[in-house]
Short mmCIF file of C-alpha atoms and ligand atoms in Angstrom, two decimals:
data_model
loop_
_atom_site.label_atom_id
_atom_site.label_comp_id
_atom_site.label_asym_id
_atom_site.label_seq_id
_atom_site.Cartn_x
_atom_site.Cartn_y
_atom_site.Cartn_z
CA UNK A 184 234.78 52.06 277.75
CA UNK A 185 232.14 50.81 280.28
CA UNK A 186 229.77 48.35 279.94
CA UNK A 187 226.86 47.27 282.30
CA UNK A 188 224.93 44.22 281.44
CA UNK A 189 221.90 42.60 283.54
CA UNK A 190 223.39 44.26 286.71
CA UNK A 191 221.10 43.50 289.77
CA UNK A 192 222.03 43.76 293.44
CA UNK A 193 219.99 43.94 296.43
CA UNK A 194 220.48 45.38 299.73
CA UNK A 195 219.82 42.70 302.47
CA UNK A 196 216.77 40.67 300.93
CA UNK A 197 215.67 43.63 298.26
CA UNK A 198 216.70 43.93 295.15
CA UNK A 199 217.17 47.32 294.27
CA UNK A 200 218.78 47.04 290.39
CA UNK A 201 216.58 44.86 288.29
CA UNK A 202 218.92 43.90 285.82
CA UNK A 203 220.71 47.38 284.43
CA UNK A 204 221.77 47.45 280.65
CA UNK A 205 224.62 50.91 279.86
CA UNK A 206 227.14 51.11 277.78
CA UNK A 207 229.86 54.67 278.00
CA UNK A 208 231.49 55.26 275.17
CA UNK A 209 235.29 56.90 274.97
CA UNK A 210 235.05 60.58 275.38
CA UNK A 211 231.22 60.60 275.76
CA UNK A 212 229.01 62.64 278.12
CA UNK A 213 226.42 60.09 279.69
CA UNK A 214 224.10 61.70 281.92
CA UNK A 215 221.54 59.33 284.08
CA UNK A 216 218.33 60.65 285.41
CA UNK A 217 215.73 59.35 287.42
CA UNK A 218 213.15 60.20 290.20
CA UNK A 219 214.64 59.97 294.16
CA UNK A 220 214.95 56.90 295.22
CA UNK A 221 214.85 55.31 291.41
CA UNK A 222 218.69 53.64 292.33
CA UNK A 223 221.33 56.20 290.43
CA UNK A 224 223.32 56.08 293.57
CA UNK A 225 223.14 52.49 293.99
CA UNK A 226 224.41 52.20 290.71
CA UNK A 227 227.22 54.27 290.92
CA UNK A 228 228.05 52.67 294.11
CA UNK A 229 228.17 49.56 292.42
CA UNK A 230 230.12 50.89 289.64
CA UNK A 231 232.76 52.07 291.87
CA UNK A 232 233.07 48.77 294.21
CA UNK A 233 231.01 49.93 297.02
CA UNK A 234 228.22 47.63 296.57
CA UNK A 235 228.12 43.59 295.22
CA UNK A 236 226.79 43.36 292.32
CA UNK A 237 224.71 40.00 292.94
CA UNK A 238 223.83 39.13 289.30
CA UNK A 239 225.40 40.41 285.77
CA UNK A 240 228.64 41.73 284.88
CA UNK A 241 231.09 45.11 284.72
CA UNK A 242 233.07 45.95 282.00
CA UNK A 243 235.90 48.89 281.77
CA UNK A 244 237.82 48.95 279.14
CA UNK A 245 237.86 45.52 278.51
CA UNK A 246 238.21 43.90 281.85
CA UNK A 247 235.41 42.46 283.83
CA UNK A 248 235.93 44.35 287.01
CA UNK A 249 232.63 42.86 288.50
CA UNK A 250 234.21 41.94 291.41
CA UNK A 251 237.20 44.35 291.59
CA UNK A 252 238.06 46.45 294.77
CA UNK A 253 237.66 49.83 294.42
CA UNK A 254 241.04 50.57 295.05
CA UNK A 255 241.65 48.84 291.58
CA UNK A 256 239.04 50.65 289.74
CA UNK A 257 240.47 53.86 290.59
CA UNK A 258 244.26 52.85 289.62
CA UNK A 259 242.32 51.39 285.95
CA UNK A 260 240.93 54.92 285.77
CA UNK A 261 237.61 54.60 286.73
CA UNK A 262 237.31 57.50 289.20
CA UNK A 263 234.30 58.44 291.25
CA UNK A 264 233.75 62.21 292.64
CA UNK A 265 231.13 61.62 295.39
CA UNK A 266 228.27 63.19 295.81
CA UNK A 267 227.68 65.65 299.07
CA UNK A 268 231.54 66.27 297.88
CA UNK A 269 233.29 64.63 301.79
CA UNK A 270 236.11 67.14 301.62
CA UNK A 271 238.36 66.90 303.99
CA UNK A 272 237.45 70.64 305.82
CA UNK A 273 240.61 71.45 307.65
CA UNK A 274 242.83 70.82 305.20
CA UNK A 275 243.56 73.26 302.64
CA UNK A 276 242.55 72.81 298.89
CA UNK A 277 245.83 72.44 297.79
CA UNK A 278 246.42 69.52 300.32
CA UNK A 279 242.84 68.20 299.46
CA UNK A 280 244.00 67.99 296.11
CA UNK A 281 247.68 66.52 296.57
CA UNK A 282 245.57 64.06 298.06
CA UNK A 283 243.43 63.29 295.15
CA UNK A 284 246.63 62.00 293.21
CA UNK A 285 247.94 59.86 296.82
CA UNK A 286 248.87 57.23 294.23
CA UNK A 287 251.56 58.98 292.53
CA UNK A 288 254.81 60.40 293.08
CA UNK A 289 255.74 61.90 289.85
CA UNK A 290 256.41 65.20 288.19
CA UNK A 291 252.57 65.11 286.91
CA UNK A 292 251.12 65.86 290.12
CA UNK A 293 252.16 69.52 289.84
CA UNK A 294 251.05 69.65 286.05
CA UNK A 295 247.59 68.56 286.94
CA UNK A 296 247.21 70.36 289.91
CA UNK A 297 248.25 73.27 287.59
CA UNK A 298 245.37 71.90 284.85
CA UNK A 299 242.93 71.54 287.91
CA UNK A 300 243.62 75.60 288.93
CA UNK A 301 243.00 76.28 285.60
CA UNK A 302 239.79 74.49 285.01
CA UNK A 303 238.81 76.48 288.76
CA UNK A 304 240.39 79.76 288.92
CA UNK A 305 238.89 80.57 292.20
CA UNK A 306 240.65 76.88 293.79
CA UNK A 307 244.41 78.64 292.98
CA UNK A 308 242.64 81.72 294.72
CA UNK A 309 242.13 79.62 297.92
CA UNK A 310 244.51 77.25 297.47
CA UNK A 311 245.93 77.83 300.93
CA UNK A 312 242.79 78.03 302.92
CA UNK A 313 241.25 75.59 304.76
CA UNK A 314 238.47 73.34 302.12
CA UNK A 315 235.98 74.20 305.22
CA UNK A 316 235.62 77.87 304.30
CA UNK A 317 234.49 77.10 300.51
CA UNK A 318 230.92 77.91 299.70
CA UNK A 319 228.55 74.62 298.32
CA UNK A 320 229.43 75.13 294.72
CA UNK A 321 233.60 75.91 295.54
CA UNK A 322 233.38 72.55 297.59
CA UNK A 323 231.61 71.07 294.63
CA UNK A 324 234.13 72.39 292.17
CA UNK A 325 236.95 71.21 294.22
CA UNK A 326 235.41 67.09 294.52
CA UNK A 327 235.48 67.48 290.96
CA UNK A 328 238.97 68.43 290.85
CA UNK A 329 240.19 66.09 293.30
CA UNK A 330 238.86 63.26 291.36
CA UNK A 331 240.75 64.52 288.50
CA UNK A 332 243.99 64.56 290.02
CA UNK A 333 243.13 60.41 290.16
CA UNK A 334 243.80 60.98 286.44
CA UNK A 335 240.17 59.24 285.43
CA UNK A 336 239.40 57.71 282.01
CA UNK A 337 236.21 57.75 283.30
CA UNK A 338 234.63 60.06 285.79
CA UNK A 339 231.55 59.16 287.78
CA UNK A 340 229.79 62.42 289.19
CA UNK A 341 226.65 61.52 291.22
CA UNK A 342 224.70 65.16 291.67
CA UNK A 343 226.97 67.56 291.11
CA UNK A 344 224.73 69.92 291.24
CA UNK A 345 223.06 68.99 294.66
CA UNK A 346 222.28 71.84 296.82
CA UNK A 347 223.50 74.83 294.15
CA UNK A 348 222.15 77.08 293.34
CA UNK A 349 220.70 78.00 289.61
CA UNK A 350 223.25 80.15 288.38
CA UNK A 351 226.37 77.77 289.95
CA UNK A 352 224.43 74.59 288.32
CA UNK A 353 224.93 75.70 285.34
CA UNK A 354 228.19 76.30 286.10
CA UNK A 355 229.24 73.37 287.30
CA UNK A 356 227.71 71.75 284.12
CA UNK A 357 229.15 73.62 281.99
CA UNK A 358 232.89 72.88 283.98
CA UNK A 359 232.26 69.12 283.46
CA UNK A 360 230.52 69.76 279.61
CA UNK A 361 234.64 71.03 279.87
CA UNK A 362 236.15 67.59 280.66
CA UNK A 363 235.58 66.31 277.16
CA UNK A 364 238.78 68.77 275.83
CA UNK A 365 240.68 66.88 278.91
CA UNK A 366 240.12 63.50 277.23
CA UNK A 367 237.75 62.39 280.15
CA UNK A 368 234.92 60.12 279.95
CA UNK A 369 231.78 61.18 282.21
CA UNK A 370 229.01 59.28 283.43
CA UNK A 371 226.63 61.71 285.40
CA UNK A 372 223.84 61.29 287.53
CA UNK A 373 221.80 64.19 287.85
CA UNK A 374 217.99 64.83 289.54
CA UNK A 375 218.74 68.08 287.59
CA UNK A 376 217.67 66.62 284.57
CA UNK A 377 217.47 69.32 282.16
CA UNK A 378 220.57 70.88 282.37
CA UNK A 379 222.42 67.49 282.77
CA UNK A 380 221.03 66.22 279.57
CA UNK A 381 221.76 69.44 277.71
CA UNK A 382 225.47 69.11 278.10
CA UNK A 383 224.94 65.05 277.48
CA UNK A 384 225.36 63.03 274.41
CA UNK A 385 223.32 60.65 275.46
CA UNK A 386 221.45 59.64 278.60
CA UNK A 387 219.43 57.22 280.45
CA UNK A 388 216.50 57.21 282.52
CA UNK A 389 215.76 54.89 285.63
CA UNK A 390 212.60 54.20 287.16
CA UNK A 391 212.22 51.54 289.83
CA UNK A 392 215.48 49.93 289.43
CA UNK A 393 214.99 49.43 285.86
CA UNK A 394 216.08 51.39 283.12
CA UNK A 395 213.44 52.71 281.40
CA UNK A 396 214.63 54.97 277.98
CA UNK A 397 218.55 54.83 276.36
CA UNK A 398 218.64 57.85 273.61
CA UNK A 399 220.64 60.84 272.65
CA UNK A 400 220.45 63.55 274.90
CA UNK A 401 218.63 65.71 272.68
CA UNK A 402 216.28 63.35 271.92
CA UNK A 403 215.77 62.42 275.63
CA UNK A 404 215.02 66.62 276.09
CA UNK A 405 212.18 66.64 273.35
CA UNK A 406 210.67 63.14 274.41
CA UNK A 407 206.92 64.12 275.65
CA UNK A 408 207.14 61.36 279.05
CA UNK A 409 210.51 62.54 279.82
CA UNK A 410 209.07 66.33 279.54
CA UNK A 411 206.24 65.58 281.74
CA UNK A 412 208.19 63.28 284.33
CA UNK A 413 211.77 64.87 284.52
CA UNK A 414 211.90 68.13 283.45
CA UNK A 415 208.65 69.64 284.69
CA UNK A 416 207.77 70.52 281.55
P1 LIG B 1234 218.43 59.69 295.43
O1 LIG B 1234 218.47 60.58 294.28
O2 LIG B 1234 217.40 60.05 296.45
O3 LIG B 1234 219.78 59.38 296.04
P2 LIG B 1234 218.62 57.24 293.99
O4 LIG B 1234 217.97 57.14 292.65
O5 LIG B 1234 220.06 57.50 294.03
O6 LIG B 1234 217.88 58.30 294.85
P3 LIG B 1234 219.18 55.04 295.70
O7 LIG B 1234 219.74 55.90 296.78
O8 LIG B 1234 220.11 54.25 294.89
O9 LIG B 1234 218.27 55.89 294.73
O10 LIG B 1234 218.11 54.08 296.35
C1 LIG B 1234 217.45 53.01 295.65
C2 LIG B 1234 216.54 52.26 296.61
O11 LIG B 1234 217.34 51.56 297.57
C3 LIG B 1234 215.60 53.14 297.42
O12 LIG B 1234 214.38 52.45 297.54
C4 LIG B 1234 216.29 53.28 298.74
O13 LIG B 1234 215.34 53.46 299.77
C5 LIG B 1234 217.00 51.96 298.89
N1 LIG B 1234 218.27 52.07 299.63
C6 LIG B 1234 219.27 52.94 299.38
N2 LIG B 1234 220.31 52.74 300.21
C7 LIG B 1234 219.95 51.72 301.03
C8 LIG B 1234 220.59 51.01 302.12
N3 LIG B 1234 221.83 51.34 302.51
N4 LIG B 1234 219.91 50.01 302.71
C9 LIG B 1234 218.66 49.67 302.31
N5 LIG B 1234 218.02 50.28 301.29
C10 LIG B 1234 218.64 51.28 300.65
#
């Protein structure tokens, strides 16, 4: 579904992406993980149209969207939650929603924002309250909602999990573990590295720019470097 090959882009005379190699597969869980500062963001930005991609190329679904606005991405289904979740606070969840599916004007608005209640109870509870007055992980749970009214193929989370805490990571995990029975692809990048890979197929870790190991999650989890660097084990 996506493919990234040699992907390096810089940001003013620094390369920052050293030639990136990652392929998503339809209906996989990829998780990425990697140390601060290692590039997951950068990547994701580039994946969504943010950032040039100076060398290599960018595959969904077929098309080379390399050089594709985001604005096209999105409409292709390539749909990116972001991270630090930039809801819009005075507006209510429902309309912070609504606004998640801005593209569309048909009947399918309503069913999804009826799928997205159900996937987040608590967002039909507060539907009419301003986003502003949702704790960290009901904010969270609500950028991950609003992507989906974009009606991804593929859903780019970058640190879901930032700033929850333990019991609402797993949660939130768990919720996106949940977007496979939607049909949705996910490529996640997590610091959180354990319990992002435990609800992966298969991951990736990035060091430097590069990417370092491609396995199956579970293999990634029992690996003795990725114990050591990434999971504090
Ligand atoms: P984190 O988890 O802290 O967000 P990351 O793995 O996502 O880290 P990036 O944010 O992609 O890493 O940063 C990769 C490198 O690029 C870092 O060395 C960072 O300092 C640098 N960098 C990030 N954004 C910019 C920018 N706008 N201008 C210049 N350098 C940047």
């Amino acid at each position: 579904m996506l493919s990234v090959n040699g992907l390096r882009t810089r940001y003013g005379r620094i390369e920052v992406l050293h030639g990136i190699d990652l392929e998503v597969h339809s209906g996989e869980i990829v998780t990425l993980v990697g140390a601060n500062g290692a590039g997951k963001t950068t990547l994701l930005r580039c994946l969504s149209g943010i950032q040039p991609v100076t060398e290599g190329t960018i595959h969904f679904r077929g098309d080379n969207i390399t050089t594709a606005p985001s604005y096209a991405r999105v409409k292709q289904g390539l749909v990116q939650a972001p991270e630090g979740r930039q809801i819009f606070t005075n507006l209510s969840v429902e309309e912070n929603l609504r606004l998640g599916a801005y593209q569309y004007r048909d009947a399918r608005v309503d069913k999804d924002l009826q799928e997205a209640f159900a996937l987040f109870p608590i967002l039909r509870e507060k539907r009419n309250l301003p986003a502003g007055g949702l704790s960290g992980g009901q904010q969270q749970m609500l950028a991950i909602a609003r992507a989906l009214m974009g009606r991804p193929m593929c859903l780019l989370l970058d640190e879901p999990s930032l700033g929850l805490a333990p019991i609402l990571v797993d949660q939130i995990l768990e919720t996106v573990k949940s977007l496979k029975e939607l049909d949705v692809t996910v490529f996640v990048v997590e610091q959180n590295a354990f319990a992002a890979l435990s609800i992966a197929d298969r991951g990736y870790v990035m060091e430097t720019g590069q990417i370092l190991m491609a396995a199956p999650a579970n293999d990634l989890l029992a690996d003795d470097r990725v114990r050591e660097a990434y999971l504090g084990v």
